[in-house]
Amino acid sequence: RELIENLDELPFPARDLLPLDKYFSIGIRRKPHATMITSRGCPYNCNFCTINLTMGRQFRPRSPENVFAEIKQLYEKYGIRHINFEDDNLTMNKERAEKIFDLLFKNKINITWSTPNGIRVENIDENLAQKMKQSGCRRVFVAPESGVQRVVSQIIGKNLDLKKIKQAVRLFKKNGIIVDGSFVIGLIGETKMDIWRTIIFALKLKRLGMNKAGIHIATPYFGTRFYDEAMQKGY
């Protein structure tokens, strides 16, 4: 069906119907926590990713004011003190992201937050990293996917310069934000040497300040370009 263009028209989740205290009690966090999605859609085309099938390619953000209103509700009504932003890319639109962070800081919403689903790094500069920190950011995930630019660009099809990853890791470390990395190995066309170079790249990022790396096995999910290629080549 057609995608919802104006996400501000959607009501906030009916969290009053859930036994939130039970969710809090089984979590590893000491603070009451919740998840939020402030945007939908990813314009990129990584060969192993399914997100375009469910969220579409068009980036559809909620307005900063709408996002802040939900955060305020979480803080005041439900006692939430930590938020996981599950967006595909919270910082896709830099100006929008800055406004969200400014609203949190200026209104003294005393929460912490993280981006467990990862963020792209092209928009990360000193100013944005500082705003993230002062608004409560504690942890971010970045996804180089590989330590080999050829694999990133030609096999995965991810529009990402690995030098930007290094720069972002340095900035997050400088501003006291924990940064973790995510990698994928076992793609069609990737060599054993490429995998070793990815591990070496992860270790280099650790020296720059990355906390830890998750190295995942490439899985050909139905509907992805990776799946089609695996089928065509008899894998």
C-alpha positions as a LaTeX table, in Angstrom:
\begin{tabular}{lrrr}
\hline
Residue & $x$ (\AA) & $y$ (\AA) & $z$ (\AA) \\
\hline
Arg1 & 0.00 & 0.00 & 0.00 \\
Glu2 & 1.02 & 3.64 & $-0.24$ \\
Leu3 & 3.50 & 4.87 & 2.35 \\
Ile4 & 2.37 & 7.34 & 5.01 \\
Glu5 & 3.89 & 10.66 & 4.02 \\
Asn6 & 3.16 & 12.78 & 7.09 \\
Leu7 & 4.23 & 10.77 & 10.13 \\
Asp8 & 3.18 & 13.61 & 12.44 \\
Glu9 & $-0.42$ & 12.52 & 11.78 \\
Leu10 & 0.16 & 9.23 & 13.60 \\
Pro11 & $-0.76$ & 8.99 & 17.28 \\
Phe12 & 1.92 & 8.14 & 19.78 \\
Pro13 & 2.11 & 4.46 & 20.76 \\
Ala14 & $-0.53$ & 3.45 & 23.33 \\
Arg15 & 2.02 & 2.62 & 25.98 \\
Asp16 & $-0.66$ & 2.85 & 28.67 \\
Leu17 & $-1.91$ & $-0.53$ & 27.41 \\
Leu18 & 1.42 & $-2.18$ & 28.24 \\
Pro19 & 2.75 & $-3.37$ & 31.64 \\
Leu20 & 5.80 & $-1.15$ & 31.37 \\
Asp21 & 7.02 & $-2.06$ & 34.85 \\
Lys22 & 7.50 & $-5.64$ & 33.68 \\
Tyr23 & 9.55 & $-4.49$ & 30.69 \\
Phe24 & 11.70 & $-2.36$ & 32.98 \\
Ser25 & 12.25 & $-5.24$ & 35.42 \\
Ile26 & 13.64 & $-7.64$ & 32.82 \\
Gly27 & 15.91 & $-5.13$ & 31.10 \\
Ile28 & 19.61 & $-4.82$ & 31.80 \\
Arg29 & 19.28 & $-1.07$ & 32.21 \\
Arg30 & 18.80 & 0.44 & 35.65 \\
Lys31 & 16.74 & 3.28 & 34.21 \\
Pro32 & 13.16 & 3.01 & 32.90 \\
His33 & 13.64 & 2.91 & 29.14 \\
Ala34 & 11.69 & 3.00 & 25.90 \\
Thr35 & 12.21 & 2.81 & 22.16 \\
Met36 & 11.26 & 5.42 & 19.58 \\
Ile37 & 11.30 & 5.74 & 15.81 \\
Thr38 & 11.45 & 9.35 & 14.62 \\
Ser39 & 11.71 & 8.70 & 10.87 \\
Arg40 & 11.13 & 6.05 & 8.22 \\
Gly41 & 12.79 & 5.20 & 4.95 \\
Cys42 & 16.36 & 4.78 & 3.75 \\
Pro43 & 17.53 & 6.11 & 0.37 \\
Tyr44 & 20.57 & 3.81 & 0.34 \\
Asn45 & 20.76 & 0.37 & $-1.22$ \\
Cys46 & 23.01 & $-2.02$ & 0.73 \\
Asn47 & 22.75 & $-5.42$ & $-0.92$ \\
Phe48 & 22.00 & $-7.38$ & 2.27 \\
Cys49 & 19.49 & $-4.97$ & 3.84 \\
Thr50 & 15.71 & $-5.51$ & 3.90 \\
Ile51 & 14.69 & $-2.12$ & 5.25 \\
Asn52 & 13.66 & $-0.74$ & 1.87 \\
Leu53 & 11.07 & $-3.51$ & 1.61 \\
Thr54 & 9.29 & $-2.40$ & 4.78 \\
Met55 & 10.07 & 1.31 & 5.13 \\
Gly56 & 10.67 & 2.36 & 1.52 \\
Arg57 & 13.48 & 4.44 & 0.06 \\
Gln58 & 12.06 & 7.89 & 0.72 \\
Phe59 & 13.27 & 9.45 & 3.96 \\
Arg60 & 10.14 & 10.49 & 5.87 \\
Pro61 & 10.98 & 12.30 & 9.10 \\
Arg62 & 8.71 & 13.37 & 11.90 \\
Ser63 & 9.07 & 17.04 & 12.77 \\
Pro64 & 11.39 & 17.94 & 15.66 \\
Glu65 & 8.42 & 19.34 & 17.58 \\
Asn66 & 6.48 & 16.08 & 17.19 \\
Val67 & 9.49 & 14.04 & 18.30 \\
Phe68 & 10.03 & 16.27 & 21.32 \\
Ala69 & 6.35 & 16.01 & 22.29 \\
Glu70 & 6.62 & 12.21 & 22.48 \\
Ile71 & 9.86 & 12.38 & 24.44 \\
Lys72 & 8.26 & 14.82 & 26.88 \\
Gln73 & 5.31 & 12.45 & 27.29 \\
Leu74 & 7.68 & 9.54 & 27.94 \\
Tyr75 & 9.58 & 11.58 & 30.50 \\
Glu76 & 6.64 & 13.09 & 32.36 \\
Lys77 & 3.90 & 10.45 & 32.06 \\
Tyr78 & 5.86 & 7.21 & 32.05 \\
Gly79 & 9.01 & 8.17 & 33.95 \\
Ile80 & 11.27 & 7.14 & 31.08 \\
Arg81 & 14.92 & 8.08 & 31.60 \\
His82 & 16.59 & 6.39 & 28.63 \\
Ile83 & 15.50 & 6.20 & 24.99 \\
Asn84 & 16.74 & 3.95 & 22.20 \\
Phe85 & 16.20 & 5.68 & 18.88 \\
Glu86 & 15.62 & 2.82 & 16.43 \\
Asp87 & 15.70 & 4.97 & 13.29 \\
Asp88 & 17.69 & 3.75 & 10.30 \\
Asn89 & 19.49 & 7.08 & 10.51 \\
Leu90 & 18.65 & 9.62 & 13.18 \\
Thr91 & 21.09 & 12.14 & 11.70 \\
Met92 & 20.08 & 11.84 & 8.03 \\
Asn93 & 18.88 & 15.45 & 8.06 \\
Lys94 & 21.47 & 17.37 & 10.06 \\
Glu95 & 19.36 & 20.48 & 10.71 \\
Arg96 & 16.43 & 18.39 & 11.94 \\
Ala97 & 18.69 & 16.35 & 14.21 \\
Glu98 & 20.25 & 19.49 & 15.69 \\
Lys99 & 16.82 & 20.92 & 16.43 \\
Ile100 & 15.75 & 17.75 & 18.25 \\
Phe101 & 18.91 & 17.81 & 20.35 \\
Asp102 & 18.52 & 21.53 & 21.06 \\
Leu103 & 14.93 & 21.02 & 22.23 \\
Leu104 & 16.05 & 18.32 & 24.65 \\
Phe105 & 18.86 & 20.45 & 26.04 \\
Lys106 & 17.02 & 23.77 & 26.28 \\
Asn107 & 13.96 & 22.22 & 27.92 \\
Lys108 & 16.14 & 20.35 & 30.44 \\
Ile109 & 14.73 & 16.92 & 29.63 \\
Asn110 & 17.04 & 14.85 & 31.79 \\
Ile111 & 17.28 & 11.65 & 29.75 \\
Thr112 & 20.03 & 9.62 & 28.17 \\
Trp113 & 19.73 & 8.11 & 24.71 \\
Ser114 & 21.44 & 5.84 & 22.23 \\
Thr115 & 21.13 & 4.68 & 18.61 \\
Pro116 & 21.35 & 0.85 & 18.68 \\
Asn117 & 20.24 & 0.59 & 15.07 \\
Gly118 & 23.20 & 2.69 & 13.93 \\
Ile119 & 23.72 & 6.03 & 12.24 \\
Arg120 & 25.52 & 7.11 & 9.11 \\
Val121 & 28.50 & 9.34 & 9.72 \\
Glu122 & 28.60 & 11.84 & 6.86 \\
Asn123 & 26.89 & 14.56 & 8.91 \\
Ile124 & 28.90 & 14.05 & 12.08 \\
Asp125 & 31.07 & 17.06 & 12.85 \\
Glu126 & 32.31 & 18.70 & 16.05 \\
Asn127 & 29.17 & 20.81 & 16.45 \\
Leu128 & 26.74 & 17.93 & 15.99 \\
Ala129 & 28.73 & 15.61 & 18.27 \\
Gln130 & 28.66 & 18.27 & 20.99 \\
Lys131 & 24.90 & 18.73 & 20.64 \\
Met132 & 24.41 & 14.98 & 20.82 \\
Lys133 & 26.41 & 14.80 & 24.03 \\
Gln134 & 24.77 & 17.74 & 25.77 \\
Ser135 & 21.28 & 16.40 & 24.92 \\
Gly136 & 22.02 & 13.08 & 26.63 \\
Cys137 & 23.65 & 10.84 & 24.02 \\
Arg138 & 25.57 & 8.03 & 25.69 \\
Arg139 & 26.13 & 5.47 & 22.94 \\
Val140 & 26.01 & 5.25 & 19.14 \\
Phe141 & 26.56 & 2.50 & 16.61 \\
Val142 & 28.29 & 3.05 & 13.28 \\
Ala143 & 28.32 & 0.52 & 10.46 \\
Pro144 & 31.40 & 0.44 & 8.22 \\
Glu145 & 30.28 & $-3.11$ & 7.23 \\
Ser146 & 33.77 & $-3.83$ & 5.86 \\
Gly147 & 37.28 & $-2.50$ & 6.29 \\
Val148 & 37.84 & $-2.68$ & 2.54 \\
Gln149 & 36.55 & 0.23 & 0.46 \\
Arg150 & 36.09 & $-2.02$ & $-2.60$ \\
Val151 & 33.76 & $-4.32$ & $-0.64$ \\
Val152 & 31.80 & $-1.37$ & 0.76 \\
Ser153 & 31.40 & 0.40 & $-2.59$ \\
Gln154 & 31.27 & $-2.36$ & $-5.20$ \\
Ile155 & 29.90 & $-5.42$ & $-3.40$ \\
Ile156 & 27.64 & $-3.97$ & $-0.71$ \\
Gly157 & 26.81 & $-0.87$ & $-2.71$ \\
Lys158 & 26.99 & 1.38 & 0.34 \\
Asn159 & 27.73 & 5.01 & $-0.41$ \\
Leu160 & 30.25 & 5.45 & 2.39 \\
Asp161 & 33.84 & 6.66 & 2.61 \\
Leu162 & 35.62 & 4.64 & 5.31 \\
Lys163 & 37.69 & 7.72 & 6.15 \\
Lys164 & 34.47 & 9.30 & 7.47 \\
Ile165 & 34.11 & 6.42 & 9.92 \\
Lys166 & 37.54 & 7.15 & 11.38 \\
Gln167 & 36.72 & 10.83 & 11.70 \\
Ala168 & 33.39 & 10.13 & 13.43 \\
Val169 & 34.94 & 7.66 & 15.89 \\
Arg170 & 37.51 & 10.29 & 16.88 \\
Leu171 & 34.79 & 12.91 & 17.40 \\
Phe172 & 32.58 & 10.63 & 19.47 \\
Lys173 & 35.53 & 9.60 & 21.61 \\
Lys174 & 36.52 & 13.24 & 22.09 \\
Asn175 & 33.01 & 14.13 & 23.25 \\
Gly176 & 32.64 & 11.23 & 25.64 \\
Ile177 & 30.16 & 9.20 & 23.58 \\
Ile178 & 30.60 & 5.43 & 23.51 \\
Val179 & 30.80 & 4.21 & 19.92 \\
Asp180 & 30.43 & 0.62 & 18.72 \\
Gly181 & 30.89 & $-0.73$ & 15.21 \\
Ser182 & 29.07 & $-3.25$ & 13.05 \\
Phe183 & 30.63 & $-5.38$ & 10.31 \\
Val184 & 29.37 & $-8.03$ & 7.88 \\
Ile185 & 31.57 & $-10.81$ & 6.49 \\
Gly186 & 30.99 & $-13.61$ & 3.99 \\
Leu187 & 29.56 & $-11.61$ & 1.09 \\
Ile188 & 29.72 & $-12.97$ & $-2.44$ \\
Gly189 & 32.90 & $-11.63$ & $-4.02$ \\
Glu190 & 34.64 & $-11.00$ & $-0.71$ \\
Thr191 & 37.96 & $-12.79$ & $-0.19$ \\
Lys192 & 39.54 & $-14.24$ & 2.94 \\
Met193 & 42.08 & $-11.41$ & 2.77 \\
Asp194 & 39.22 & $-8.90$ & 2.71 \\
Ile195 & 37.87 & $-10.47$ & 5.90 \\
Trp196 & 41.26 & $-10.21$ & 7.60 \\
Arg197 & 41.54 & $-6.59$ & 6.49 \\
Thr198 & 38.12 & $-5.93$ & 8.01 \\
Ile199 & 39.29 & $-7.34$ & 11.34 \\
Ile200 & 42.44 & $-5.21$ & 11.14 \\
Phe201 & 40.31 & $-2.14$ & 10.35 \\
Ala202 & 38.14 & $-2.86$ & 13.40 \\
Leu203 & 41.25 & $-3.02$ & 15.56 \\
Lys204 & 42.43 & 0.31 & 14.13 \\
Leu205 & 39.07 & 1.86 & 15.02 \\
Lys206 & 39.45 & 0.49 & 18.53 \\
Arg207 & 42.75 & 2.33 & 18.85 \\
Leu208 & 40.93 & 5.50 & 17.73 \\
Gly209 & 38.32 & 5.04 & 20.45 \\
Met210 & 35.74 & 2.50 & 19.29 \\
Asn211 & 34.41 & 0.48 & 22.22 \\
Lys212 & 33.67 & $-2.83$ & 20.51 \\
Ala213 & 32.79 & $-4.38$ & 17.16 \\
Gly214 & 30.02 & $-6.77$ & 16.18 \\
Ile215 & 31.07 & $-8.98$ & 13.26 \\
His216 & 28.07 & $-10.63$ & 11.65 \\
Ile217 & 27.69 & $-13.38$ & 9.05 \\
Ala218 & 26.18 & $-12.16$ & 5.78 \\
Thr219 & 22.70 & $-13.66$ & 5.46 \\
Pro220 & 20.74 & $-13.61$ & 2.16 \\
Tyr221 & 17.33 & $-12.48$ & 3.38 \\
Phe222 & 14.47 & $-12.91$ & 0.93 \\
Gly223 & 13.87 & $-9.84$ & $-1.21$ \\
Thr224 & 17.40 & $-8.43$ & $-1.00$ \\
Arg225 & 19.89 & $-8.05$ & $-3.85$ \\
Phe226 & 22.17 & $-10.39$ & $-1.94$ \\
Tyr227 & 19.45 & $-13.08$ & $-1.98$ \\
Asp228 & 18.90 & $-12.67$ & $-5.73$ \\
Glu229 & 22.63 & $-12.94$ & $-6.42$ \\
Ala230 & 22.96 & $-16.03$ & $-4.21$ \\
Met231 & 20.05 & $-17.69$ & $-6.06$ \\
Gln232 & 21.42 & $-16.80$ & $-9.49$ \\
Lys233 & 24.89 & $-18.15$ & $-8.67$ \\
Gly234 & 23.66 & $-21.33$ & $-7.04$ \\
Tyr235 & 24.67 & $-20.54$ & $-3.47$ \\
\hline
\end{tabular}
